[in-house]
Tab-separated table of C-alpha atoms in Angstrom:
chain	number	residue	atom	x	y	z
V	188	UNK	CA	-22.744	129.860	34.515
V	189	UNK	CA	-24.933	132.684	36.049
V	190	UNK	CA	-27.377	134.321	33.933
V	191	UNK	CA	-26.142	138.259	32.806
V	192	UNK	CA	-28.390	141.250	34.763
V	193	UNK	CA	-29.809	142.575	31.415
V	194	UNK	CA	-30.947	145.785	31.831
V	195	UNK	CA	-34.501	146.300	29.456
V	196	UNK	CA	-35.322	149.103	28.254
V	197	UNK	CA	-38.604	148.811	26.003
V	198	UNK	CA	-39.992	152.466	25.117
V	199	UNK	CA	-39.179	154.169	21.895
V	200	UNK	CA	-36.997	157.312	22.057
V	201	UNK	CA	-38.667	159.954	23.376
V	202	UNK	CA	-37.630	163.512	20.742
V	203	UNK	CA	-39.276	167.015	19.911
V	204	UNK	CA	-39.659	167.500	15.836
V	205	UNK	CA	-40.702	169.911	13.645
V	206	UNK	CA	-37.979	172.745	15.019
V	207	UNK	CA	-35.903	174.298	12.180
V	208	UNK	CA	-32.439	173.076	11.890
V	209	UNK	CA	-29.713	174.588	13.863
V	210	UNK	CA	-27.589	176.713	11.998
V	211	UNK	CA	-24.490	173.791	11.789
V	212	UNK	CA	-23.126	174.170	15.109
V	213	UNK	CA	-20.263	174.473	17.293
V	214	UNK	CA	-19.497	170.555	16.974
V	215	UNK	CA	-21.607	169.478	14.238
V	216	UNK	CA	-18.607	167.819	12.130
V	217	UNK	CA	-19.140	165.482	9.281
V	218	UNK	CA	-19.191	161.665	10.045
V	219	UNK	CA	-18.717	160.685	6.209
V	220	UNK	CA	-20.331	160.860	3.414
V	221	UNK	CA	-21.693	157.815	1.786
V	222	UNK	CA	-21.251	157.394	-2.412
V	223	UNK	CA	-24.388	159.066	-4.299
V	224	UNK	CA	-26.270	156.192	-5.743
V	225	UNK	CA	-27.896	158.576	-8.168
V	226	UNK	CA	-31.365	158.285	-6.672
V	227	UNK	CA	-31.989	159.873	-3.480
V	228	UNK	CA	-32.177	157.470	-0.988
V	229	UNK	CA	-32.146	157.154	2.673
V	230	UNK	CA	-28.685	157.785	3.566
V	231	UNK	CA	-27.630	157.184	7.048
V	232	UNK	CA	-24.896	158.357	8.667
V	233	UNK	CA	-23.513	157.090	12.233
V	234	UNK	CA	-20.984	158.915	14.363
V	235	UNK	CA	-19.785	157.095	17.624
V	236	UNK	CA	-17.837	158.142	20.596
V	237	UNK	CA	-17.145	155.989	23.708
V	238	UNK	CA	-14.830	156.778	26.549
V	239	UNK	CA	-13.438	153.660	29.127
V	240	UNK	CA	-11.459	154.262	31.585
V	241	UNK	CA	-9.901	151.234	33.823
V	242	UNK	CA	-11.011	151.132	37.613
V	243	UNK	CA	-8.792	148.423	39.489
V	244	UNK	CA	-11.051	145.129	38.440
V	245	UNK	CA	-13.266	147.474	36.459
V	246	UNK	CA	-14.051	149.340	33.870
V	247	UNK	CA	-15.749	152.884	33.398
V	248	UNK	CA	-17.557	153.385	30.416
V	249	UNK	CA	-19.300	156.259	28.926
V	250	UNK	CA	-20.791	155.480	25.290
V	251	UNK	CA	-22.220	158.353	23.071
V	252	UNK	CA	-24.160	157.077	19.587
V	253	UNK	CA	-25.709	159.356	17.004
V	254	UNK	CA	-27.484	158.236	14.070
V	255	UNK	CA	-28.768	160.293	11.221
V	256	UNK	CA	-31.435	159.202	8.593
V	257	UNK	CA	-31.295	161.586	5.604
V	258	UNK	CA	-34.670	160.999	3.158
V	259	UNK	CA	-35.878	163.733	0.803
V	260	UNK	CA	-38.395	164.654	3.221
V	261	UNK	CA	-37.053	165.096	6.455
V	262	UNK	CA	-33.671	164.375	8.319
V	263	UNK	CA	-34.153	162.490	11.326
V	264	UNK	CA	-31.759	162.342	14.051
V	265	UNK	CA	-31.095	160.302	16.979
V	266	UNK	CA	-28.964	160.600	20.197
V	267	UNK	CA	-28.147	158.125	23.099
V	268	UNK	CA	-25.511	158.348	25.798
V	269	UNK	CA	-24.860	155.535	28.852
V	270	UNK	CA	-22.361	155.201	31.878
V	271	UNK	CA	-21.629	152.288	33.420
V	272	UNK	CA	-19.682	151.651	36.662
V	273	UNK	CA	-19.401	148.684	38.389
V	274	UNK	CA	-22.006	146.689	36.352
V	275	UNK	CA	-24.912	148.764	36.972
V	276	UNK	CA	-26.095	151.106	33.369
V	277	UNK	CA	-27.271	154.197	33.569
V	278	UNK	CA	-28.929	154.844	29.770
V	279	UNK	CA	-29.132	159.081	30.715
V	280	UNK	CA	-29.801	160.392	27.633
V	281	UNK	CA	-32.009	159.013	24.420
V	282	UNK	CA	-33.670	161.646	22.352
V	283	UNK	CA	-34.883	161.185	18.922
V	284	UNK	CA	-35.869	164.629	16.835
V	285	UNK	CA	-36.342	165.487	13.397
V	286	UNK	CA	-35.437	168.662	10.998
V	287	UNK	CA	-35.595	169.723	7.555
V	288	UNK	CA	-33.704	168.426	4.874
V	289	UNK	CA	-30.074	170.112	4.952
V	290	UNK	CA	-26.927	170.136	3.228
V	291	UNK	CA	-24.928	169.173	5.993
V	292	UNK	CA	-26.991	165.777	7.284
V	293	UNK	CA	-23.768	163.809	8.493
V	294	UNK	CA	-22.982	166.633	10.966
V	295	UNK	CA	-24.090	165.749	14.255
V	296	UNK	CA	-25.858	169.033	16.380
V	297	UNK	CA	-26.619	169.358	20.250
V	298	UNK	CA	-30.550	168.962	21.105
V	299	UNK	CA	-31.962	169.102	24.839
V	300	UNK	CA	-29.245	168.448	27.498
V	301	UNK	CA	-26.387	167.494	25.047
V	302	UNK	CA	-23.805	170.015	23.970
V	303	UNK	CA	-20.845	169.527	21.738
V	304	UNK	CA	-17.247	171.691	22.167
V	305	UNK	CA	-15.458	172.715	19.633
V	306	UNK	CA	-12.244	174.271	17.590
V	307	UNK	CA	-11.222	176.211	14.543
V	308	UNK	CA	-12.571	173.864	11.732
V	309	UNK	CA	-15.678	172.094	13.400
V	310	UNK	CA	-13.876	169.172	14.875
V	311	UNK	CA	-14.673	168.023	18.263
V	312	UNK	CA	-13.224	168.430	21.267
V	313	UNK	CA	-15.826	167.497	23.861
V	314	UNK	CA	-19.275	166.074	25.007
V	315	UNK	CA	-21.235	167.987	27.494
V	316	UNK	CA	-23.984	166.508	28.762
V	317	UNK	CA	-26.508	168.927	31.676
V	318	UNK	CA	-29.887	168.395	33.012
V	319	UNK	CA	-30.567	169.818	36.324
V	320	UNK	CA	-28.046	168.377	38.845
V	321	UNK	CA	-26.488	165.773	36.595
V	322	UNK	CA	-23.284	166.492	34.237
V	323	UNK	CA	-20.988	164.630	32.559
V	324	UNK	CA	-18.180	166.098	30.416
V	325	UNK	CA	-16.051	164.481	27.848
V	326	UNK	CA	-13.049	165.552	26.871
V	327	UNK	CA	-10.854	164.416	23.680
V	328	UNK	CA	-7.543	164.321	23.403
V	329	UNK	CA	-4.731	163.766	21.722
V	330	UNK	CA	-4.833	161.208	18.620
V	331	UNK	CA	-3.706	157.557	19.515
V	332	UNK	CA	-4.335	155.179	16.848
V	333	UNK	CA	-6.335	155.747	13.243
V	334	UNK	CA	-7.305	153.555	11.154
V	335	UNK	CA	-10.089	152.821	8.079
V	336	UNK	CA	-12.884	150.079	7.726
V	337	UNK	CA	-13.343	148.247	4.815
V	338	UNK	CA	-16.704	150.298	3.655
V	339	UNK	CA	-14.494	153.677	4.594
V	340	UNK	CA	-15.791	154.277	8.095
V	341	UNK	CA	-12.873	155.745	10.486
V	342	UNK	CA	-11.967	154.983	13.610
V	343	UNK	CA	-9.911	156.899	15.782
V	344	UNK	CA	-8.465	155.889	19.398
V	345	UNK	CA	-7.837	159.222	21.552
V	346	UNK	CA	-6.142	160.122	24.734
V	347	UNK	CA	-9.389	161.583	26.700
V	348	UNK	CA	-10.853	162.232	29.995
V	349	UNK	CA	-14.207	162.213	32.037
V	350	UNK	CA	-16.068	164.779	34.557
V	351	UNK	CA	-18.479	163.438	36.470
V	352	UNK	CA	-19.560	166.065	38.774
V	353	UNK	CA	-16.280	167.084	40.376
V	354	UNK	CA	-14.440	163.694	39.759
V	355	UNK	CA	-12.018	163.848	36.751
V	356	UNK	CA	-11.002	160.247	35.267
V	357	UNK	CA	-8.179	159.959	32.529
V	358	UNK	CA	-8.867	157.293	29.941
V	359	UNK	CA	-8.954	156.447	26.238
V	360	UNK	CA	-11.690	157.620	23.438
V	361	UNK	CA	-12.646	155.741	20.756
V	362	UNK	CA	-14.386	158.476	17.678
V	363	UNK	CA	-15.901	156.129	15.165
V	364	UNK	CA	-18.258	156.818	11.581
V	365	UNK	CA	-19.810	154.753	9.060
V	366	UNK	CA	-22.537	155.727	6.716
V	367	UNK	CA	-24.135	154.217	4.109
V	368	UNK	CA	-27.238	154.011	0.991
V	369	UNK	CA	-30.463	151.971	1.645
V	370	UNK	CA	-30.376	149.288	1.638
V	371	UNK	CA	-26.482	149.113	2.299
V	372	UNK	CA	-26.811	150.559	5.370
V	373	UNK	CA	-23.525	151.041	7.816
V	374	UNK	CA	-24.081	148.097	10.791
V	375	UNK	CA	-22.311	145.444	12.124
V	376	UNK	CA	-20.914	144.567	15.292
V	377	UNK	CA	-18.139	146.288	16.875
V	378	UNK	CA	-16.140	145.807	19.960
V	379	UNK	CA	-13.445	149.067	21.762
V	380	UNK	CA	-11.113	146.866	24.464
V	381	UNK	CA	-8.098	147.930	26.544
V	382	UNK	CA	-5.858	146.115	28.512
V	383	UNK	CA	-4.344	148.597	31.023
V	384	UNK	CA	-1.721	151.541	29.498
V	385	UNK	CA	-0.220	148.870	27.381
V	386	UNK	CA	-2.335	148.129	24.421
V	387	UNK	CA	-5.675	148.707	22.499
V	388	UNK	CA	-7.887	146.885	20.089
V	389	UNK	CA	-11.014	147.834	17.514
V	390	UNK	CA	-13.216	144.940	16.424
V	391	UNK	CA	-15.450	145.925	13.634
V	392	UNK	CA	-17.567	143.802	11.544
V	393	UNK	CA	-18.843	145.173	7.746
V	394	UNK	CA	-22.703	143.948	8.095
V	395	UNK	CA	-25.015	143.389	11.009
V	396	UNK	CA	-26.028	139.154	11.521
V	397	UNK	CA	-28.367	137.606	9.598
V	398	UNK	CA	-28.463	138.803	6.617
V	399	UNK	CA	-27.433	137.141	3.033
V	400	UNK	CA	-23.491	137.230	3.961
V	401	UNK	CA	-22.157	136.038	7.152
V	402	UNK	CA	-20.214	139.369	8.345
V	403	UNK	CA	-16.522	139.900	8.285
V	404	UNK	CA	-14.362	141.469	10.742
V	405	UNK	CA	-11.578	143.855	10.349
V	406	UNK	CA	-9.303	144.574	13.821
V	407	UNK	CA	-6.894	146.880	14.742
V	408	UNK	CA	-4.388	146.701	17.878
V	409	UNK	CA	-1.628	149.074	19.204
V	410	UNK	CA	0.942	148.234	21.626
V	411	UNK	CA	2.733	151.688	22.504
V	412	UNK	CA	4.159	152.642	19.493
V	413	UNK	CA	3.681	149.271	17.372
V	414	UNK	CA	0.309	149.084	15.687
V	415	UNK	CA	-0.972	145.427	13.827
V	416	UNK	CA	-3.884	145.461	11.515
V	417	UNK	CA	-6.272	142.038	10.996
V	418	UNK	CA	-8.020	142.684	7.695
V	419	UNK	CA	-9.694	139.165	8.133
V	420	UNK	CA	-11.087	138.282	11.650
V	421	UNK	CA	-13.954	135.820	12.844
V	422	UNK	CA	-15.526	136.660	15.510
V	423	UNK	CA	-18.012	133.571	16.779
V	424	UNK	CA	-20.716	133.195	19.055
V	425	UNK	CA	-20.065	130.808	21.686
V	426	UNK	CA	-22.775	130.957	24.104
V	427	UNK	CA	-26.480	133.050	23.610
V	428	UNK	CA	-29.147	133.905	25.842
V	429	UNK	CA	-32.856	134.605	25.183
V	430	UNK	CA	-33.901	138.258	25.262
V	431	UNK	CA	-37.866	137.923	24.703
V	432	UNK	CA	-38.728	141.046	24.437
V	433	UNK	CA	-37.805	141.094	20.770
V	434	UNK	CA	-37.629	137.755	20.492
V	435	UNK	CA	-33.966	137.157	19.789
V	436	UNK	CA	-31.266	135.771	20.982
V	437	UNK	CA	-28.312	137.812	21.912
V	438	UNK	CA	-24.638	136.301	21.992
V	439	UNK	CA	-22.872	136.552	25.823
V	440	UNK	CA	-19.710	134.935	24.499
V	441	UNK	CA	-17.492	135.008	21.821
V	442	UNK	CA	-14.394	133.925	20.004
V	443	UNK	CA	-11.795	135.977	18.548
V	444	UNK	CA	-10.022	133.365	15.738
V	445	UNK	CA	-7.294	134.378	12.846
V	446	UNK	CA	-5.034	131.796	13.630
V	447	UNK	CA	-2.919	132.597	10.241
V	448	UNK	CA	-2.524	136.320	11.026
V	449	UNK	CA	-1.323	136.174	14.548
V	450	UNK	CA	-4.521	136.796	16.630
V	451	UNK	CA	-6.551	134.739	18.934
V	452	UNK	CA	-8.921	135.722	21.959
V	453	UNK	CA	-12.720	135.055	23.157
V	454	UNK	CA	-14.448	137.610	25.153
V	455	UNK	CA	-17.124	137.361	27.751
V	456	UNK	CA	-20.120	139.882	28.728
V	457	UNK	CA	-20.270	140.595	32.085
V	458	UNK	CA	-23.176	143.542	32.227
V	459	UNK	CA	-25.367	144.798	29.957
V	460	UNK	CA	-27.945	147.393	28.551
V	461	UNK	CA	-30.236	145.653	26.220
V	462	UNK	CA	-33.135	147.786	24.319
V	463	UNK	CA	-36.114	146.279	21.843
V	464	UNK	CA	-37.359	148.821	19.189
V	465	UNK	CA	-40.508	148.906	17.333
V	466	UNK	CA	-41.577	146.644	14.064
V	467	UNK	CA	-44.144	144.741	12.622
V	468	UNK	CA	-42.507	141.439	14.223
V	469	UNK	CA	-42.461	138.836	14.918
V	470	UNK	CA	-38.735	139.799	15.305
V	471	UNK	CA	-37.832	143.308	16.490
V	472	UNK	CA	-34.768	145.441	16.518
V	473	UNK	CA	-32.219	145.060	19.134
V	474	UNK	CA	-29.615	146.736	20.706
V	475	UNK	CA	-26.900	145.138	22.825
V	476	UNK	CA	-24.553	147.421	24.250
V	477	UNK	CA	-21.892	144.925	26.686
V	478	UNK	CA	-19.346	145.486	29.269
V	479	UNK	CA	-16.884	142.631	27.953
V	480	UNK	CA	-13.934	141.159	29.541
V	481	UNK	CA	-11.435	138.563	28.051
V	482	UNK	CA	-7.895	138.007	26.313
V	483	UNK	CA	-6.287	138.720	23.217
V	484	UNK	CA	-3.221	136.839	22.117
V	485	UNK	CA	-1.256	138.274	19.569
V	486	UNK	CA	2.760	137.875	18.386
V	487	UNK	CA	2.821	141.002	20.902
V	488	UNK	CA	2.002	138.757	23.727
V	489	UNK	CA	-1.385	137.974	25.348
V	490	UNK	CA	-3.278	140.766	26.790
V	491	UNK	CA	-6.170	140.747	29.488
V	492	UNK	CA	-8.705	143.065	28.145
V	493	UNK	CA	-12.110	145.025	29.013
V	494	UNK	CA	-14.007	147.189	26.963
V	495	UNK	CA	-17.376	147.648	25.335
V	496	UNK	CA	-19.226	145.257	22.531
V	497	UNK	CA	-22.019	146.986	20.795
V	498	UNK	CA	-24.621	144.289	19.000
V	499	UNK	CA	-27.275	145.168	16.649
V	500	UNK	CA	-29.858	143.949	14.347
V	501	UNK	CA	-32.634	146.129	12.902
């Protein structure tokens, strides 16, 4: 079996700091809000959107993550957005920035060439990204599928579509949050596949690898106007490869297995962007973010799939 193209990526995020806040923005909307421990902690708060859209044999994906990292001090936030088309990843935007300690930490606020659209109430109806010649516009839609993790993040399938420079493409958006208290920090993997106009599926595990606890998997599927729910999934690694630059290995196949609840499927990466952050080693943070294609059987019927896989360790 051929080898994957990994894309590497090796710098840290590149951010300005020290600017005053934003007054909370157009499009700054809360991503949840963890429990209060009591103590002030770091508190971080993550607030996903990815767009796919399906090409003939492929799939085009636009990914959009925000992190926040709330300590008494400071509030650090980070941004990165990605296309990909045809196998090839394009990470255009990663910009890490920090600002005084606020109220409002989980909303998310535009910095540099990212802008956020919004209505009445804060909520979000679109991603605007502009630098020079380049734009890309994301539009939400209307409300698909919603449904709750088992540490209370959301996640929320929309109608949606893309502008990339004067090309519109009509596709599905997938709006997800977690947060969580040091150390119980949100993580784990998660996986957004669809298999044409007929169905859609969320894989979402509650902790990242490695750790104490082997992590758990919730998944979610709709099928026009059916919807099934999975509250206990495994999700295996099949088949790794090295990534040396933090000294890991990453999975490049999986298996989908809850044989008593009426799912099955195993999933294969077929392109990726791959990026190594800082540490003291000898391990370093990693993060995976996979085209994937597959199959998911279910007592709906079996459904080819392709979609993103996002996999993390810190």
């Amino acid at each position: 079996m051929r080898r994957l193209p990994w894309a590497v990526a090796l710098s840290a995020l590149v951010g300005a700091c020290g600017a005053p806040e934003e007054a909370p923005a157009p499009g700054s909307d809360a991503a949840g809000t963890p429990p209060d421990s009591g103590n002030f902690e770091t508190r971080v708060y993550e607030r996903n959107f990815v767009f796919a859209s399906l090409e003939g044999d492929s799939v085009f994906i636009v990914p959009w993550m925000m992190r926040t990292m709330e300590s008494p001090d400071t509030t650090t936030r980070e941004a990165r957005g990605w296309l990909a088309r045809g196998g090839v990843w394009d990470a255009f935007y990663a910009e890490r920035w920090g600002t005084p300690p606020t109220r409002e930490a989980a909303r998310i606020l535009p910095h540099a060439g990212l802008r956020l659209l919004v209505r009445d109430g804060d909520a979000i109806d679109g991603i605007l990204f502009e630098e020079g010649p380049r734009s890309l516009e994301l539009i939400l839609g209307q409300a698909a599928s919603t449904w709750t993790g088992a540490r209370g993040g959301t996640f929320q399938v929309l109608t949606g579509a893309a502008y990339l420079a004067d090309q519109r493409m009509e596709g599905m958006v997938l709006d997800m949050t977690r947060a969580g208290v040091a150390p119980d920090l949100p993580g784990g993997d998660w996986a957004f596949l669809l298999s044409g106009d007929s169905a859609h599926f969320v894989l979402a595990a509650d902790v990242e690898y490695g750790g104490d606890v082997e992590p758990a998997y919730r998944g979610w599927g709709a099928f026009g106007e059916d919807h099934a729910q999975w509250p206990e999934v495994r999700v295996d690694w099949r088949r790794t490869e090295a990534f040396p630059p933090a000294r890991r290995d990453v999975p490049v196949e999986w298996r989908i297995r809850a044989a008593d609840q009426g799912v099955d499927g195993e999933l294969q990466a077929v392109s990726a962007e791959i990026q190594a952050g800082e540490g003291p080693g000898p391990l370093l943070p990693v993060r995976a973010v996979f085209e994937v294609v597959g199959e998911v059987t279910t007592d709906d019927g079996t459904f080819p799939v392709r979609g993103i896989l996002v996999h993390e360790r810190r």
